PDB file of C-alpha atoms in Angstrom:
ATOM      1  CA  MET A   1     146.078 -27.651 153.754  1.00 67.00           C
ATOM      2  CA  ASN A   2     142.934 -25.209 153.712  1.00 75.00           C
ATOM      3  CA  SER A   3     143.984 -22.621 151.650  1.00 80.00           C
ATOM      4  CA  ILE A   4     142.578 -20.335 148.384  1.00 81.00           C
ATOM      5  CA  MET A   5     146.402 -20.575 147.474  1.00 81.00           C
ATOM      6  CA  LEU A   6     147.214 -23.646 147.098  1.00 79.00           C
ATOM      7  CA  TYR A   7     145.826 -25.758 144.107  1.00 74.00           C
ATOM      8  CA  GLN A   8     144.550 -29.202 143.923  1.00 76.00           C
ATOM      9  CA  PHE A   9     147.154 -31.690 143.049  1.00 77.00           C
ATOM     10  CA  ASP A  10     146.806 -35.193 142.642  1.00 81.00           C
ATOM     11  CA  GLY A  11     147.662 -37.526 145.277  1.00 84.00           C
ATOM     12  CA  SER A  12     149.981 -39.304 142.882  1.00 83.00           C
ATOM     13  CA  LEU A  13     152.192 -36.473 142.745  1.00 82.00           C
ATOM     14  CA  PHE A  14     153.371 -36.818 146.456  1.00 82.00           C
ATOM     15  CA  LYS A  15     154.675 -39.294 148.893  1.00 85.00           C
ATOM     16  CA  ASP A  16     151.710 -40.411 151.131  1.00 87.00           C
ATOM     17  CA  GLY A  17     149.524 -40.119 147.729  1.00 85.00           C
ATOM     18  CA  LYS A  18     146.891 -37.842 149.278  1.00 84.00           C
ATOM     19  CA  GLY A  19     146.978 -34.605 147.163  1.00 80.00           C
ATOM     20  CA  THR A  20     145.745 -31.631 147.876  1.00 78.00           C
ATOM     21  CA  PRO A  21     142.206 -30.624 147.932  1.00 76.00           C
ATOM     22  CA  LEU A  22     139.973 -28.092 146.160  1.00 78.00           C
ATOM     23  CA  ASN A  23     139.768 -25.163 147.894  1.00 78.00           C
ATOM     24  CA  THR A  24     136.621 -22.817 147.201  1.00 79.00           C
ATOM     25  CA  GLN A  25     136.160 -20.333 150.599  1.00 83.00           C
ATOM     26  CA  LEU A  26     138.619 -17.782 152.287  1.00 89.00           C
ATOM     27  CA  SER A  27     139.510 -19.848 155.829  1.00 88.00           C
ATOM     28  CA  ASP A  28     139.098 -18.059 159.084  1.00 89.00           C
ATOM     29  CA  GLN A  29     142.718 -18.938 159.329  1.00 87.00           C
ATOM     30  CA  HIS A  30     143.649 -16.783 156.343  1.00 88.00           C
ATOM     31  CA  LYS A  31     140.654 -13.847 157.322  1.00 90.00           C
ATOM     32  CA  THR A  32     142.957 -13.367 160.476  1.00 90.00           C
ATOM     33  CA  MET A  33     146.647 -13.594 158.948  1.00 89.00           C
ATOM     34  CA  ILE A  34     145.475 -10.812 156.268  1.00 90.00           C
ATOM     35  CA  ALA A  35     144.228  -8.927 158.873  1.00 92.00           C
ATOM     36  CA  GLN A  36     147.760  -8.997 160.408  1.00 91.00           C
ATOM     37  CA  MET A  37     149.237  -7.969 157.526  1.00 91.00           C
ATOM     38  CA  TYR A  38     147.009  -5.130 157.225  1.00 94.00           C
ATOM     39  CA  PRO A  39     145.806  -4.309 160.299  1.00 93.00           C
ATOM     40  CA  LYS A  40     142.676  -1.986 160.766  1.00 86.00           C
ATOM     41  CA  THR A  41     143.581  -0.636 164.156  1.00 74.00           C
ATOM     42  CA  PRO A  42     147.619  -0.284 163.497  1.00 57.00           C
TER      43      PRO A  42
ATOM     44  CA  MET B   1     149.546 -18.380 154.052  1.00 77.00           C
ATOM     45  CA  ALA B   2     152.523 -16.640 153.032  1.00 78.00           C
ATOM     46  CA  LEU B   3     152.731 -12.820 151.791  1.00 79.00           C
ATOM     47  CA  ILE B   4     156.091 -11.564 150.347  1.00 81.00           C
ATOM     48  CA  ASN B   5     156.628  -8.385 152.471  1.00 84.00           C
ATOM     49  CA  GLN B   6     157.929  -6.384 149.884  1.00 88.00           C
ATOM     50  CA  LYS B   7     155.155  -6.640 147.164  1.00 91.00           C
ATOM     51  CA  LYS B   8     152.697  -5.488 150.312  1.00 93.00           C
ATOM     52  CA  TRP B   9     150.710  -2.489 150.172  1.00 96.00           C
ATOM     53  CA  GLU B  10     150.555   0.331 152.322  1.00 95.00           C
ATOM     54  CA  ASP B  11     148.162  -0.192 154.867  1.00 94.00           C
ATOM     55  CA  GLY B  12     145.157   1.576 154.532  1.00 95.00           C
ATOM     56  CA  HIS B  13     145.630   1.828 150.748  1.00 96.00           C
ATOM     57  CA  THR B  14     142.855   2.326 148.296  1.00 97.00           C
ATOM     58  CA  LEU B  15     143.496  -0.177 145.090  1.00 97.00           C
ATOM     59  CA  THR B  16     141.989   1.521 141.695  1.00 97.00           C
ATOM     60  CA  CYS B  17     140.939  -1.370 139.247  1.00 97.00           C
ATOM     61  CA  LYS B  18     139.704  -1.192 136.026  1.00 97.00           C
ATOM     62  CA  PHE B  19     137.804  -3.910 133.675  1.00 97.00           C
ATOM     63  CA  LEU B  20     139.387  -3.956 130.042  1.00 97.00           C
ATOM     64  CA  ASP B  21     136.648  -6.633 129.413  1.00 97.00           C
ATOM     65  CA  GLY B  22     133.916  -8.248 130.354  1.00 97.00           C
ATOM     66  CA  ASP B  23     130.289  -8.093 130.782  1.00 97.00           C
ATOM     67  CA  ASP B  24     128.258  -6.497 133.078  1.00 97.00           C
ATOM     68  CA  PHE B  25     127.054 -10.381 135.061  1.00 98.00           C
ATOM     69  CA  GLN B  26     131.116 -11.114 135.111  1.00 98.00           C
ATOM     70  CA  LYS B  27     132.106  -7.493 136.371  1.00 98.00           C
ATOM     71  CA  GLY B  28     129.683  -7.782 139.066  1.00 98.00           C
ATOM     72  CA  LYS B  29     130.736 -10.820 140.156  1.00 97.00           C
ATOM     73  CA  VAL B  30     134.792 -10.319 140.315  1.00 97.00           C
ATOM     74  CA  LYS B  31     133.586  -7.234 142.820  1.00 97.00           C
ATOM     75  CA  GLU B  32     131.420  -9.281 144.782  1.00 96.00           C
ATOM     76  CA  LYS B  33     133.907 -11.743 145.362  1.00 95.00           C
ATOM     77  CA  ALA B  34     137.230  -9.212 145.747  1.00 95.00           C
ATOM     78  CA  ASP B  35     135.355  -8.014 148.613  1.00 94.00           C
ATOM     79  CA  ILE B  36     135.655 -11.078 150.597  1.00 94.00           C
ATOM     80  CA  TRP B  37     139.481  -9.815 151.597  1.00 92.00           C
ATOM     81  CA  LEU B  38     138.384  -6.464 152.105  1.00 92.00           C
ATOM     82  CA  ASP B  39     136.365  -7.156 154.907  1.00 90.00           C
ATOM     83  CA  HIS B  40     139.107  -8.374 156.854  1.00 93.00           C
ATOM     84  CA  ALA B  41     141.785  -6.031 155.730  1.00 94.00           C
ATOM     85  CA  ASN B  42     142.658  -2.797 156.079  1.00 95.00           C
ATOM     86  CA  LEU B  43     142.706  -1.950 151.980  1.00 96.00           C
ATOM     87  CA  LYS B  44     139.762  -0.331 149.927  1.00 96.00           C
ATOM     88  CA  ILE B  45     138.981  -1.215 145.949  1.00 95.00           C
ATOM     89  CA  GLU B  46     137.982   1.559 144.202  1.00 96.00           C
ATOM     90  CA  PHE B  47     136.417   0.470 140.532  1.00 96.00           C
ATOM     91  CA  VAL B  48     137.234   2.829 137.969  1.00 96.00           C
ATOM     92  CA  ASN B  49     135.661   3.228 134.000  1.00 94.00           C
ATOM     93  CA  ASP B  50     138.486   5.849 133.207  1.00 91.00           C
ATOM     94  CA  GLY B  51     141.884   6.752 133.537  1.00 91.00           C
ATOM     95  CA  ASP B  52     145.287   4.830 135.373  1.00 92.00           C
ATOM     96  CA  ALA B  53     144.404   1.839 137.567  1.00 96.00           C
ATOM     97  CA  GLU B  54     146.504  -0.237 139.396  1.00 97.00           C
ATOM     98  CA  ILE B  55     144.915  -3.710 138.872  1.00 97.00           C
ATOM     99  CA  ARG B  56     143.702  -4.086 135.021  1.00 97.00           C
ATOM    100  CA  ILE B  57     141.228  -7.028 134.738  1.00 97.00           C
ATOM    101  CA  SER B  58     140.584  -8.794 131.826  1.00 97.00           C
ATOM    102  CA  PHE B  59     138.758 -11.713 130.668  1.00 97.00           C
ATOM    103  CA  GLN B  60     139.815 -12.772 127.531  1.00 95.00           C
ATOM    104  CA  ALA B  61     143.746 -11.942 127.541  1.00 92.00           C
ATOM    105  CA  ASP B  62     144.520 -15.658 127.081  1.00 90.00           C
ATOM    106  CA  ALA B  63     143.145 -19.425 128.715  1.00 88.00           C
ATOM    107  CA  GLY B  64     144.196 -19.063 131.821  1.00 88.00           C
ATOM    108  CA  SER B  65     143.226 -16.912 135.436  1.00 89.00           C
ATOM    109  CA  TRP B  66     146.423 -15.226 136.929  1.00 90.00           C
ATOM    110  CA  SER B  67     147.102 -12.250 138.613  1.00 92.00           C
ATOM    111  CA  ALA B  68     150.473  -9.751 139.443  1.00 92.00           C
ATOM    112  CA  ILE B  69     151.434 -10.264 142.812  1.00 92.00           C
ATOM    113  CA  GLY B  70     151.010  -7.232 144.863  1.00 94.00           C
ATOM    114  CA  ASN B  71     152.605  -3.816 143.677  1.00 94.00           C
ATOM    115  CA  ASP B  72     154.402  -5.967 140.685  1.00 93.00           C
ATOM    116  CA  CYS B  73     151.178  -4.511 138.643  1.00 94.00           C
ATOM    117  CA  LEU B  74     152.964  -0.880 139.003  1.00 95.00           C
ATOM    118  CA  VAL B  75     156.169  -2.017 137.116  1.00 93.00           C
ATOM    119  CA  SER B  76     155.603  -1.642 133.614  1.00 91.00           C
ATOM    120  CA  SER B  77     158.157  -3.530 132.003  1.00 91.00           C
ATOM    121  CA  TYR B  78     156.351  -6.772 133.567  1.00 90.00           C
ATOM    122  CA  PHE B  79     152.959  -5.424 132.998  1.00 92.00           C
ATOM    123  CA  PRO B  80     152.377  -2.435 130.334  1.00 93.00           C
ATOM    124  CA  THR B  81     150.143   0.371 131.191  1.00 91.00           C
ATOM    125  CA  TYR B  82     147.973  -0.863 128.531  1.00 91.00           C
ATOM    126  CA  GLN B  83     147.695  -4.712 129.069  1.00 95.00           C
ATOM    127  CA  PRO B  84     145.909  -6.484 132.143  1.00 96.00           C
ATOM    128  CA  THR B  85     147.507  -7.441 135.583  1.00 96.00           C
ATOM    129  CA  MET B  86     145.278 -10.068 136.129  1.00 96.00           C
ATOM    130  CA  ASN B  87     142.814 -12.222 134.111  1.00 95.00           C
ATOM    131  CA  PHE B  88     140.067 -14.846 134.630  1.00 95.00           C
ATOM    132  CA  GLY B  89     140.214 -16.929 131.857  1.00 93.00           C
ATOM    133  CA  TRP B  90     137.605 -19.103 131.895  1.00 93.00           C
ATOM    134  CA  LEU B  91     134.682 -17.322 133.902  1.00 95.00           C
ATOM    135  CA  ARG B  92     131.961 -16.952 131.624  1.00 96.00           C
ATOM    136  CA  ASP B  93     128.229 -15.911 132.455  1.00 97.00           C
ATOM    137  CA  ASP B  94     127.124 -19.713 132.748  1.00 96.00           C
ATOM    138  CA  THR B  95     129.918 -20.428 135.500  1.00 96.00           C
ATOM    139  CA  ASP B  96     128.221 -21.095 138.810  1.00 94.00           C
ATOM    140  CA  ASP B  97     128.763 -18.904 141.852  1.00 95.00           C
ATOM    141  CA  ARG B  98     131.312 -21.021 143.810  1.00 93.00           C
ATOM    142  CA  GLU B  99     133.773 -21.460 140.775  1.00 93.00           C
ATOM    143  CA  TYR B 100     133.520 -17.315 140.428  1.00 95.00           C
ATOM    144  CA  GLU B 101     134.402 -17.173 144.603  1.00 94.00           C
ATOM    145  CA  ARG B 102     137.283 -19.698 144.203  1.00 91.00           C
ATOM    146  CA  VAL B 103     139.152 -17.871 141.327  1.00 92.00           C
ATOM    147  CA  VAL B 104     138.493 -14.608 142.273  1.00 95.00           C
ATOM    148  CA  VAL B 105     139.482 -15.019 146.366  1.00 93.00           C
ATOM    149  CA  HIS B 106     142.442 -16.869 144.622  1.00 91.00           C
ATOM    150  CA  GLU B 107     143.424 -14.413 142.430  1.00 93.00           C
ATOM    151  CA  PHE B 108     142.673 -11.275 144.574  1.00 95.00           C
ATOM    152  CA  GLY B 109     144.902 -12.979 146.999  1.00 93.00           C
ATOM    153  CA  HIS B 110     147.771 -12.813 144.593  1.00 92.00           C
ATOM    154  CA  ALA B 111     146.675  -9.361 143.981  1.00 95.00           C
ATOM    155  CA  LEU B 112     147.290  -8.433 147.824  1.00 95.00           C
ATOM    156  CA  GLY B 113     150.998  -9.909 147.886  1.00 92.00           C
ATOM    157  CA  CYS B 114     149.839 -13.526 148.553  1.00 90.00           C
ATOM    158  CA  ILE B 115     151.928 -16.308 146.945  1.00 81.00           C
ATOM    159  CA  HIS B 116     150.759 -20.279 146.210  1.00 75.00           C
ATOM    160  CA  GLU B 117     151.106 -22.606 149.628  1.00 72.00           C
ATOM    161  CA  PHE B 118     153.697 -24.379 147.318  1.00 67.00           C
ATOM    162  CA  GLN B 119     155.991 -21.643 146.873  1.00 68.00           C
ATOM    163  CA  SER B 120     156.031 -20.862 150.500  1.00 70.00           C
ATOM    164  CA  PRO B 121     159.324 -21.150 152.094  1.00 68.00           C
ATOM    165  CA  THR B 122     157.253 -22.982 155.055  1.00 68.00           C
ATOM    166  CA  GLU B 123     155.394 -25.065 152.997  1.00 70.00           C
ATOM    167  CA  ASN B 124     155.581 -28.862 153.937  1.00 71.00           C
ATOM    168  CA  LEU B 125     154.007 -30.465 151.124  1.00 74.00           C
ATOM    169  CA  ASP B 126     155.935 -34.146 150.195  1.00 79.00           C
ATOM    170  CA  TRP B 127     156.033 -34.595 146.565  1.00 77.00           C
ATOM    171  CA  ASN B 128     156.967 -37.539 144.579  1.00 79.00           C
ATOM    172  CA  THR B 129     159.827 -35.949 142.620  1.00 76.00           C
ATOM    173  CA  ASP B 130     159.629 -38.551 140.226  1.00 79.00           C
ATOM    174  CA  ALA B 131     156.210 -38.478 139.538  1.00 77.00           C
ATOM    175  CA  VAL B 132     156.615 -34.228 139.400  1.00 76.00           C
ATOM    176  CA  TYR B 133     158.980 -34.632 137.150  1.00 72.00           C
ATOM    177  CA  ALA B 134     157.118 -37.070 135.121  1.00 73.00           C
ATOM    178  CA  SER B 135     154.116 -34.902 134.665  1.00 70.00           C
ATOM    179  CA  PHE B 136     156.455 -32.427 132.703  1.00 65.00           C
ATOM    180  CA  PRO B 137     157.065 -32.878 128.942  1.00 61.00           C
ATOM    181  CA  ALA B 138     160.591 -34.265 128.652  1.00 57.00           C
ATOM    182  CA  HIS B 139     161.992 -31.610 126.934  1.00 52.00           C
ATOM    183  CA  GLN B 140     161.424 -29.171 130.046  1.00 54.00           C
ATOM    184  CA  THR B 141     162.599 -31.706 133.075  1.00 51.00           C
ATOM    185  CA  THR B 142     166.090 -32.245 130.976  1.00 53.00           C
ATOM    186  CA  GLY B 143     167.407 -28.604 132.830  1.00 51.00           C
ATOM    187  CA  ALA B 144     165.467 -29.082 136.312  1.00 50.00           C
ATOM    188  CA  ARG B 145     167.125 -31.889 136.929  1.00 51.00           C
ATOM    189  CA  LEU B 146     170.018 -29.702 137.479  1.00 48.00           C
ATOM    190  CA  ILE B 147     168.120 -27.737 139.961  1.00 49.00           C
ATOM    191  CA  SER B 148     167.191 -28.772 143.461  1.00 52.00           C
ATOM    192  CA  THR B 149     163.629 -30.808 143.681  1.00 52.00           C
ATOM    193  CA  ARG B 150     162.345 -28.017 146.709  1.00 52.00           C
ATOM    194  CA  THR B 151     163.316 -24.968 144.338  1.00 53.00           C
ATOM    195  CA  PHE B 152     161.744 -26.868 140.976  1.00 54.00           C
ATOM    196  CA  CYS B 153     158.480 -28.329 142.918  1.00 53.00           C
ATOM    197  CA  ARG B 154     158.191 -24.159 144.272  1.00 51.00           C
ATOM    198  CA  SER B 155     158.198 -22.946 140.599  1.00 52.00           C
ATOM    199  CA  ILE B 156     155.510 -25.228 138.847  1.00 52.00           C
ATOM    200  CA  HIS B 157     152.789 -22.573 137.987  1.00 44.00           C
ATOM    201  CA  ARG B 158     152.324 -24.570 134.615  1.00 41.00           C
ATOM    202  CA  MET B 159     151.710 -27.958 136.501  1.00 43.00           C
ATOM    203  CA  GLY B 160     149.010 -27.023 138.981  1.00 42.00           C
ATOM    204  CA  SER B 161     146.814 -25.538 136.397  1.00 41.00           C
ATOM    205  CA  ALA B 162     144.225 -23.926 138.727  1.00 45.00           C
ATOM    206  CA  ARG B 163     141.718 -24.811 136.322  1.00 48.00           C
ATOM    207  CA  PRO B 164     139.719 -27.777 137.821  1.00 43.00           C
ATOM    208  CA  SER B 165     139.726 -30.924 136.044  1.00 37.00           C
ATOM    209  CA  SER B 166     136.196 -31.988 136.739  1.00 34.00           C
ATOM    210  CA  THR B 167     134.321 -29.102 134.759  1.00 30.00           C
TER     211      THR B 167
END
């Protein structure tokens, strides 16, 4: 999951063993979502 | 991404921010990276030097990096007005730019009302619950076994230290 709001978790904590990635940037999806939460043109 | 509706700011709100400590380099980096959200949301940030501020930023409150969720920072029983509502426990003058961006965008996400993905009601992370329990000291999991696994997994702030293991 590409999300700046997700911690990097080790794969051993999940059934699929994959873990979560180190996300370092705001994704395009999040830019769109925050724009919906705080719309510039209501 | 999940955002708690009751903790949102009014659309168009100007967030007042104040640094309680930190040097010019640290403050400059935080200002630069906080703006990444503001390019996309109808909110503004105003940094003030004196008086009251909604978001009060420290670099030395403790070793962690954390923030109040949205307007929780206004609740003085949670965050007394002389104390920080956001802390960057490991961002220093020798911290690289990528790490500043990762941590500041994450914490300002909280300040805008966002919660962790693993706390979202729609998250679909398939936890290996035995491994999750095993990662806690025994005295912390005794009680946790009594509540639902999913609730427990959503409440694991402590396990998911935002500090990367490699740096």
